[in-house]
Amino acid sequence: MTTGRRADVRATERPRPARQTSPEPAARRAASAAPPTAPERAGAEPGAPSDPDPLGGYLQARAAALLRTLHDHREAAAHAESAADAAEAVRRLRRSSRRIGATLHTFRPLFDPAWAEQLRTELSWLSGTLAREYAYGDRLDRLLAALHRLAHDGGAMTPVPPPATTRRGTAGEGRDRRDEALPAGVARAGALLDRRLTLARTRAHSAALQALGSSRFHALADTLAVLASEPPETRTPEPGEAPSLGAHAERARLRLLDAVDGLPLARSEHPFHAEALARALSAEMQGDSAWLHVRLLLRLHRYAQEVVGPDAQDPAHGTAPGTAYDAALAAAGRELDRHHDAAEAAAAAAAAARTPRIAPATAYALGVLHADQRHEVEAARFAFGRHWTAAEDGRLPDGRSGPAGAVVSRSGGARGRSAARGRATGR
């Protein structure tokens, strides 16, 4: 009887779930248990208490987003038909990496210096390695599209001026020969660019595969998993240091203003003055480095504003997301991205033109292509100047008026910035 009752009890018990034999990866566990991202936190109920540690919460959210992006990239890269999804995952990965690296740079006095610098270096290595393959592909598409457009336009971007003293008919015949040389060299120029950039893209793809399987990548994934699960330790500012997050963000803004003051915005008011064409092919001689530096500082400033949040920003400045200043800076950042892409494409065309033993028609087509991309650089500088002026005046990029009180006042000048530096350093 006792044995039969025990058998009945066992029969009526609910089966227990099977125990998992393979633990979930640390990166996936951290991504699933990570705090909500910035848009999710923005949708909280009105009147809810603000995050007591906005810096730690921001880094946690960005690290969790980066881990999820790594998972998406691994899933998309496994199938050839999902190449577009893999490219989008790399773009999202770079956005998260830039924000984490910029936050560690802007607020570095609040972190352990060795830890912050090492994480910044590793994030830069990973995002650069994964993005290089897609950058070569985008550059090739840009150059081939420009070649196709220039071939149909007959090289109208770079007209050849007639000589001062020539025999009758010589100038017209020379122009006709040049107009015929461009379409004749377009096919060979496109093939040369395709061969060079495809080879570079293949090597970058191999480097990305090696990076994803390296111990360096797995160590970085573990670091991100820890960062996504718990905020980093921050130290108390020492006497004489900036006392708040807003002060560090203000320093980033002042560095941006100083860098923009050094740009030749007055010369860039005419978008097609072709000043770059009269100089050497070196990027330093053409002044691209100063613009690329402003592009970096603009990102640091915008990401710092994301960290401090609208509550920590000065209402008189109008720097909260959605204001005219923020919209104008976003448009200015897009123009600097356009400037960067055009400058890189022009450098690729110039490097291809230096290939030994190429046909004169091919070299001519590459020269026209280089000039076209340098015109794009100048146009991007002109557009950036317009958007930056709109940010100074507190206007939206389309010309509509925004809230009064722009971040940069033309009448304030260096005196206003000196006062702001005093407030940022606590003096």
Short mmCIF file of N, CA and C in Angstrom, two decimals, residues 114-245:
data_model
loop_
_atom_site.label_atom_id
_atom_site.label_comp_id
_atom_site.label_asym_id
_atom_site.label_seq_id
_atom_site.Cartn_x
_atom_site.Cartn_y
_atom_site.Cartn_z
N ALA A 114 43.86 55.23 -16.16
CA ALA A 114 44.35 54.08 -16.91
C ALA A 114 43.20 53.27 -17.50
N TRP A 115 42.14 53.06 -16.72
CA TRP A 115 40.99 52.30 -17.21
C TRP A 115 40.30 53.02 -18.36
N ALA A 116 40.09 54.33 -18.21
CA ALA A 116 39.39 55.09 -19.24
C ALA A 116 40.18 55.12 -20.54
N GLU A 117 41.49 55.34 -20.45
CA GLU A 117 42.31 55.42 -21.66
C GLU A 117 42.38 54.07 -22.37
N GLN A 118 42.49 53.00 -21.61
CA GLN A 118 42.54 51.67 -22.23
C GLN A 118 41.23 51.34 -22.92
N LEU A 119 40.09 51.65 -22.29
CA LEU A 119 38.80 51.36 -22.91
C LEU A 119 38.60 52.20 -24.16
N ARG A 120 39.01 53.46 -24.12
CA ARG A 120 38.91 54.31 -25.31
C ARG A 120 39.74 53.75 -26.46
N THR A 121 40.94 53.31 -26.15
CA THR A 121 41.81 52.75 -27.20
C THR A 121 41.21 51.50 -27.81
N GLU A 122 40.68 50.62 -26.98
CA GLU A 122 40.12 49.37 -27.49
C GLU A 122 38.85 49.63 -28.30
N LEU A 123 38.02 50.56 -27.88
CA LEU A 123 36.81 50.87 -28.64
C LEU A 123 37.16 51.48 -29.99
N SER A 124 38.16 52.35 -30.01
CA SER A 124 38.60 52.94 -31.27
C SER A 124 39.14 51.87 -32.21
N TRP A 125 39.89 50.92 -31.66
CA TRP A 125 40.42 49.82 -32.48
C TRP A 125 39.29 48.98 -33.07
N LEU A 126 38.31 48.62 -32.26
CA LEU A 126 37.24 47.74 -32.74
C LEU A 126 36.38 48.44 -33.78
N SER A 127 35.92 49.66 -33.49
CA SER A 127 35.04 50.35 -34.44
C SER A 127 35.77 50.67 -35.73
N GLY A 128 37.04 51.06 -35.64
CA GLY A 128 37.79 51.34 -36.85
C GLY A 128 38.05 50.11 -37.69
N THR A 129 38.32 48.99 -37.04
CA THR A 129 38.59 47.75 -37.79
C THR A 129 37.34 47.26 -38.50
N LEU A 130 36.19 47.31 -37.83
CA LEU A 130 34.96 46.82 -38.44
C LEU A 130 34.43 47.77 -39.51
N ALA A 131 34.66 49.07 -39.33
CA ALA A 131 34.09 50.04 -40.27
C ALA A 131 34.93 50.24 -41.51
N ARG A 132 36.19 49.83 -41.47
CA ARG A 132 37.08 50.11 -42.61
C ARG A 132 36.60 49.42 -43.88
N GLU A 133 36.08 48.21 -43.75
CA GLU A 133 35.59 47.48 -44.92
C GLU A 133 34.46 48.23 -45.60
N TYR A 134 33.50 48.72 -44.82
CA TYR A 134 32.35 49.41 -45.40
C TYR A 134 32.72 50.82 -45.87
N ALA A 135 33.73 51.42 -45.25
CA ALA A 135 34.19 52.73 -45.71
C ALA A 135 34.78 52.64 -47.11
N TYR A 136 35.55 51.60 -47.38
CA TYR A 136 36.10 51.42 -48.73
C TYR A 136 34.98 51.20 -49.75
N GLY A 137 33.97 50.43 -49.37
CA GLY A 137 32.86 50.21 -50.29
C GLY A 137 32.09 51.48 -50.59
N ASP A 138 31.82 52.28 -49.56
CA ASP A 138 31.11 53.55 -49.78
C ASP A 138 31.95 54.51 -50.62
N ARG A 139 33.26 54.52 -50.39
CA ARG A 139 34.14 55.40 -51.17
C ARG A 139 34.16 55.00 -52.64
N LEU A 140 34.18 53.70 -52.90
CA LEU A 140 34.16 53.24 -54.28
C LEU A 140 32.84 53.62 -54.96
N ASP A 141 31.73 53.43 -54.27
CA ASP A 141 30.44 53.81 -54.85
C ASP A 141 30.38 55.31 -55.13
N ARG A 142 30.93 56.10 -54.23
CA ARG A 142 30.91 57.55 -54.42
C ARG A 142 31.74 57.96 -55.63
N LEU A 143 32.93 57.39 -55.78
CA LEU A 143 33.80 57.75 -56.88
C LEU A 143 33.26 57.27 -58.22
N LEU A 144 32.70 56.07 -58.27
CA LEU A 144 32.14 55.58 -59.53
C LEU A 144 30.92 56.39 -59.94
N ALA A 145 30.09 56.78 -58.97
CA ALA A 145 28.94 57.62 -59.30
C ALA A 145 29.39 58.99 -59.81
N ALA A 146 30.43 59.55 -59.20
CA ALA A 146 30.95 60.84 -59.68
C ALA A 146 31.55 60.71 -61.07
N LEU A 147 32.26 59.62 -61.34
CA LEU A 147 32.79 59.41 -62.68
C LEU A 147 31.68 59.30 -63.71
N HIS A 148 30.63 58.58 -63.38
CA HIS A 148 29.50 58.45 -64.31
C HIS A 148 28.86 59.81 -64.57
N ARG A 149 28.71 60.61 -63.53
CA ARG A 149 28.11 61.94 -63.71
C ARG A 149 29.01 62.85 -64.54
N LEU A 150 30.31 62.82 -64.26
CA LEU A 150 31.23 63.68 -65.00
C LEU A 150 31.33 63.27 -66.46
N ALA A 151 31.24 61.98 -66.73
CA ALA A 151 31.30 61.52 -68.12
C ALA A 151 30.11 62.03 -68.91
N HIS A 152 28.94 62.06 -68.30
CA HIS A 152 27.76 62.55 -69.00
C HIS A 152 27.73 64.07 -69.07
N ASP A 153 28.40 64.73 -68.09
CA ASP A 153 28.47 66.19 -68.13
C ASP A 153 29.58 66.69 -69.05
N GLY A 154 30.43 65.79 -69.50
CA GLY A 154 31.53 66.20 -70.37
C GLY A 154 32.63 66.93 -69.66
N GLY A 155 32.76 66.68 -68.32
CA GLY A 155 33.83 67.35 -67.57
C GLY A 155 33.57 68.81 -67.36
N ALA A 156 32.28 69.19 -67.22
CA ALA A 156 31.94 70.60 -67.07
C ALA A 156 32.41 71.19 -65.76
N MET A 157 32.77 70.32 -64.76
CA MET A 157 33.20 70.83 -63.47
C MET A 157 34.54 71.56 -63.57
N THR A 158 35.38 71.19 -64.55
CA THR A 158 36.70 71.81 -64.66
C THR A 158 36.93 72.28 -66.09
N PRO A 159 36.32 73.40 -66.50
CA PRO A 159 36.53 73.88 -67.86
C PRO A 159 37.97 74.32 -68.07
N VAL A 160 38.45 74.10 -69.27
CA VAL A 160 39.83 74.44 -69.61
C VAL A 160 39.84 75.83 -70.23
N PRO A 161 40.50 76.82 -69.61
CA PRO A 161 40.51 78.16 -70.19
C PRO A 161 41.36 78.20 -71.45
N PRO A 162 40.96 78.98 -72.44
CA PRO A 162 41.76 79.09 -73.67
C PRO A 162 43.03 79.87 -73.40
N PRO A 163 44.10 79.56 -74.10
CA PRO A 163 45.35 80.31 -73.91
C PRO A 163 45.20 81.74 -74.38
N ALA A 164 46.12 82.60 -73.90
CA ALA A 164 46.00 84.02 -74.20
C ALA A 164 46.26 84.30 -75.67
N THR A 165 47.27 83.70 -76.23
CA THR A 165 47.60 83.94 -77.64
C THR A 165 47.72 82.60 -78.33
N THR A 166 46.80 82.30 -79.22
CA THR A 166 46.82 81.05 -79.98
C THR A 166 46.41 81.35 -81.40
N ARG A 167 46.70 80.38 -82.24
CA ARG A 167 46.23 80.50 -83.61
C ARG A 167 44.73 80.26 -83.65
N ARG A 168 44.08 80.68 -84.69
CA ARG A 168 42.64 80.54 -84.82
C ARG A 168 42.28 79.06 -84.84
N GLY A 169 41.36 78.68 -83.98
CA GLY A 169 40.87 77.31 -83.94
C GLY A 169 41.63 76.43 -82.98
N THR A 170 42.78 76.86 -82.47
CA THR A 170 43.56 75.99 -81.58
C THR A 170 42.86 75.79 -80.25
N ALA A 171 42.30 76.86 -79.67
CA ALA A 171 41.66 76.74 -78.36
C ALA A 171 40.46 75.81 -78.43
N GLY A 172 39.63 75.96 -79.44
CA GLY A 172 38.46 75.09 -79.56
C GLY A 172 38.84 73.65 -79.78
N GLU A 173 39.88 73.44 -80.61
CA GLU A 173 40.30 72.06 -80.84
C GLU A 173 40.86 71.43 -79.57
N GLY A 174 41.60 72.22 -78.76
CA GLY A 174 42.13 71.67 -77.51
C GLY A 174 41.02 71.33 -76.54
N ARG A 175 39.98 72.17 -76.46
CA ARG A 175 38.86 71.86 -75.59
C ARG A 175 38.14 70.60 -76.05
N ASP A 176 37.96 70.46 -77.36
CA ASP A 176 37.29 69.25 -77.86
C ASP A 176 38.09 68.00 -77.53
N ARG A 177 39.40 68.09 -77.66
CA ARG A 177 40.21 66.91 -77.35
C ARG A 177 40.10 66.55 -75.87
N ARG A 178 40.05 67.56 -75.00
CA ARG A 178 39.91 67.27 -73.57
C ARG A 178 38.53 66.72 -73.26
N ASP A 179 37.50 67.25 -73.88
CA ASP A 179 36.16 66.73 -73.65
C ASP A 179 36.04 65.28 -74.10
N GLU A 180 36.78 64.93 -75.17
CA GLU A 180 36.75 63.54 -75.62
C GLU A 180 37.62 62.65 -74.74
N ALA A 181 38.66 63.23 -74.12
CA ALA A 181 39.56 62.42 -73.30
C ALA A 181 38.89 61.94 -72.03
N LEU A 182 37.96 62.75 -71.47
CA LEU A 182 37.32 62.33 -70.23
C LEU A 182 36.49 61.07 -70.40
N PRO A 183 35.51 61.00 -71.35
CA PRO A 183 34.78 59.74 -71.50
C PRO A 183 35.68 58.57 -71.89
N ALA A 184 36.75 58.85 -72.64
CA ALA A 184 37.64 57.77 -73.04
C ALA A 184 38.39 57.19 -71.85
N GLY A 185 38.71 58.01 -70.85
CA GLY A 185 39.44 57.51 -69.69
C GLY A 185 38.58 57.12 -68.52
N VAL A 186 37.27 57.37 -68.61
CA VAL A 186 36.39 57.06 -67.48
C VAL A 186 36.36 55.57 -67.19
N ALA A 187 36.24 54.76 -68.23
CA ALA A 187 36.14 53.31 -68.03
C ALA A 187 37.40 52.77 -67.37
N ARG A 188 38.57 53.20 -67.87
CA ARG A 188 39.82 52.71 -67.28
C ARG A 188 40.02 53.27 -65.88
N ALA A 189 39.63 54.52 -65.67
CA ALA A 189 39.75 55.09 -64.32
C ALA A 189 38.85 54.36 -63.34
N GLY A 190 37.62 54.05 -63.77
CA GLY A 190 36.73 53.29 -62.91
C GLY A 190 37.26 51.90 -62.61
N ALA A 191 37.83 51.25 -63.61
CA ALA A 191 38.40 49.92 -63.39
C ALA A 191 39.58 49.98 -62.44
N LEU A 192 40.41 51.03 -62.57
CA LEU A 192 41.56 51.16 -61.67
C LEU A 192 41.11 51.40 -60.24
N LEU A 193 40.13 52.29 -60.05
CA LEU A 193 39.62 52.54 -58.70
C LEU A 193 38.96 51.29 -58.12
N ASP A 194 38.21 50.58 -58.97
CA ASP A 194 37.56 49.36 -58.51
C ASP A 194 38.59 48.34 -58.05
N ARG A 195 39.66 48.20 -58.80
CA ARG A 195 40.68 47.22 -58.45
C ARG A 195 41.38 47.60 -57.15
N ARG A 196 41.73 48.86 -57.00
CA ARG A 196 42.45 49.29 -55.81
C ARG A 196 41.58 49.22 -54.56
N LEU A 197 40.36 49.76 -54.63
CA LEU A 197 39.52 49.82 -53.44
C LEU A 197 38.92 48.46 -53.10
N THR A 198 38.67 47.63 -54.10
CA THR A 198 38.18 46.28 -53.80
C THR A 198 39.26 45.46 -53.09
N LEU A 199 40.50 45.62 -53.52
CA LEU A 199 41.60 44.94 -52.83
C LEU A 199 41.72 45.42 -51.39
N ALA A 200 41.62 46.74 -51.19
CA ALA A 200 41.69 47.27 -49.83
C ALA A 200 40.51 46.80 -48.99
N ARG A 201 39.34 46.70 -49.61
CA ARG A 201 38.16 46.23 -48.87
C ARG A 201 38.31 44.76 -48.49
N THR A 202 38.87 43.95 -49.37
CA THR A 202 39.08 42.53 -49.06
C THR A 202 40.05 42.37 -47.90
N ARG A 203 41.12 43.14 -47.90
CA ARG A 203 42.06 43.08 -46.79
C ARG A 203 41.42 43.55 -45.49
N ALA A 204 40.59 44.59 -45.57
CA ALA A 204 39.91 45.06 -44.36
C ALA A 204 38.92 44.02 -43.84
N HIS A 205 38.27 43.30 -44.75
CA HIS A 205 37.35 42.24 -44.33
C HIS A 205 38.10 41.13 -43.60
N SER A 206 39.25 40.75 -44.12
CA SER A 206 40.05 39.72 -43.45
C SER A 206 40.53 40.20 -42.08
N ALA A 207 40.91 41.47 -42.00
CA ALA A 207 41.34 42.01 -40.71
C ALA A 207 40.20 42.04 -39.70
N ALA A 208 38.97 42.33 -40.18
CA ALA A 208 37.82 42.34 -39.28
C ALA A 208 37.51 40.94 -38.76
N LEU A 209 37.61 39.94 -39.63
CA LEU A 209 37.37 38.57 -39.19
C LEU A 209 38.41 38.14 -38.15
N GLN A 210 39.66 38.50 -38.37
CA GLN A 210 40.70 38.16 -37.40
C GLN A 210 40.47 38.88 -36.07
N ALA A 211 40.00 40.14 -36.15
CA ALA A 211 39.76 40.89 -34.92
C ALA A 211 38.62 40.29 -34.10
N LEU A 212 37.55 39.85 -34.77
CA LEU A 212 36.41 39.29 -34.06
C LEU A 212 36.74 37.95 -33.41
N GLY A 213 37.76 37.27 -33.86
CA GLY A 213 38.15 36.01 -33.25
C GLY A 213 39.35 36.11 -32.34
N SER A 214 39.81 37.31 -32.06
CA SER A 214 41.02 37.48 -31.26
C SER A 214 40.68 37.55 -29.78
N SER A 215 41.68 37.30 -28.97
CA SER A 215 41.51 37.43 -27.52
C SER A 215 41.32 38.89 -27.11
N ARG A 216 41.85 39.79 -27.90
CA ARG A 216 41.67 41.21 -27.61
C ARG A 216 40.20 41.60 -27.69
N PHE A 217 39.49 41.07 -28.69
CA PHE A 217 38.07 41.37 -28.82
C PHE A 217 37.28 40.78 -27.65
N HIS A 218 37.59 39.56 -27.26
CA HIS A 218 36.85 38.93 -26.16
C HIS A 218 37.11 39.65 -24.84
N ALA A 219 38.32 40.15 -24.65
CA ALA A 219 38.59 40.93 -23.44
C ALA A 219 37.79 42.23 -23.44
N LEU A 220 37.67 42.87 -24.60
CA LEU A 220 36.86 44.08 -24.70
C LEU A 220 35.39 43.78 -24.45
N ALA A 221 34.88 42.66 -24.98
CA ALA A 221 33.49 42.29 -24.75
C ALA A 221 33.22 42.05 -23.26
N ASP A 222 34.16 41.45 -22.56
CA ASP A 222 34.00 41.25 -21.12
C ASP A 222 33.97 42.59 -20.38
N THR A 223 34.83 43.51 -20.79
CA THR A 223 34.84 44.83 -20.16
C THR A 223 33.53 45.56 -20.39
N LEU A 224 32.99 45.47 -21.60
CA LEU A 224 31.71 46.10 -21.89
C LEU A 224 30.58 45.43 -21.11
N ALA A 225 30.66 44.12 -20.94
CA ALA A 225 29.63 43.42 -20.17
C ALA A 225 29.62 43.90 -18.72
N VAL A 226 30.79 44.10 -18.15
CA VAL A 226 30.87 44.62 -16.78
C VAL A 226 30.34 46.05 -16.73
N LEU A 227 30.69 46.86 -17.72
CA LEU A 227 30.23 48.25 -17.75
C LEU A 227 28.72 48.33 -17.92
N ALA A 228 28.14 47.41 -18.69
CA ALA A 228 26.69 47.42 -18.89
C ALA A 228 25.93 46.93 -17.67
N SER A 229 26.57 46.14 -16.83
CA SER A 229 25.88 45.59 -15.66
C SER A 229 26.00 46.47 -14.43
N GLU A 230 27.08 47.22 -14.32
CA GLU A 230 27.26 48.09 -13.16
C GLU A 230 28.02 49.33 -13.59
N PRO A 231 27.65 50.50 -13.04
CA PRO A 231 28.31 51.74 -13.46
C PRO A 231 29.75 51.77 -13.00
N PRO A 232 30.60 52.49 -13.71
CA PRO A 232 32.01 52.58 -13.29
C PRO A 232 32.16 53.44 -12.06
N GLU A 233 33.23 53.22 -11.34
CA GLU A 233 33.52 54.02 -10.16
C GLU A 233 34.05 55.38 -10.59
N THR A 234 33.51 56.41 -9.97
CA THR A 234 33.96 57.77 -10.23
C THR A 234 34.59 58.33 -8.96
N ARG A 235 35.60 59.16 -9.14
CA ARG A 235 36.29 59.72 -7.98
C ARG A 235 35.80 61.13 -7.73
N THR A 236 35.99 61.59 -6.52
CA THR A 236 35.58 62.93 -6.13
C THR A 236 36.57 63.95 -6.69
N PRO A 237 36.08 65.02 -7.33
CA PRO A 237 37.02 66.01 -7.87
C PRO A 237 37.87 66.63 -6.77
N GLU A 238 39.13 66.83 -7.10
CA GLU A 238 40.06 67.46 -6.16
C GLU A 238 39.88 68.97 -6.18
N PRO A 239 40.38 69.66 -5.16
CA PRO A 239 40.27 71.13 -5.15
C PRO A 239 40.93 71.74 -6.38
N GLY A 240 40.23 72.67 -6.99
CA GLY A 240 40.71 73.31 -8.20
C GLY A 240 40.21 72.69 -9.48
N GLU A 241 39.61 71.49 -9.41
CA GLU A 241 39.06 70.84 -10.60
C GLU A 241 37.62 71.27 -10.81
N ALA A 242 37.11 70.96 -12.00
CA ALA A 242 35.73 71.30 -12.32
C ALA A 242 34.79 70.53 -11.39
N PRO A 243 33.84 71.19 -10.74
CA PRO A 243 33.05 70.52 -9.71
C PRO A 243 31.87 69.73 -10.22
N SER A 244 31.44 69.88 -11.45
CA SER A 244 30.20 69.25 -11.89
C SER A 244 30.35 68.77 -13.32
N LEU A 245 29.35 67.94 -13.74
CA LEU A 245 29.34 67.48 -15.12
C LEU A 245 29.17 68.64 -16.08
#
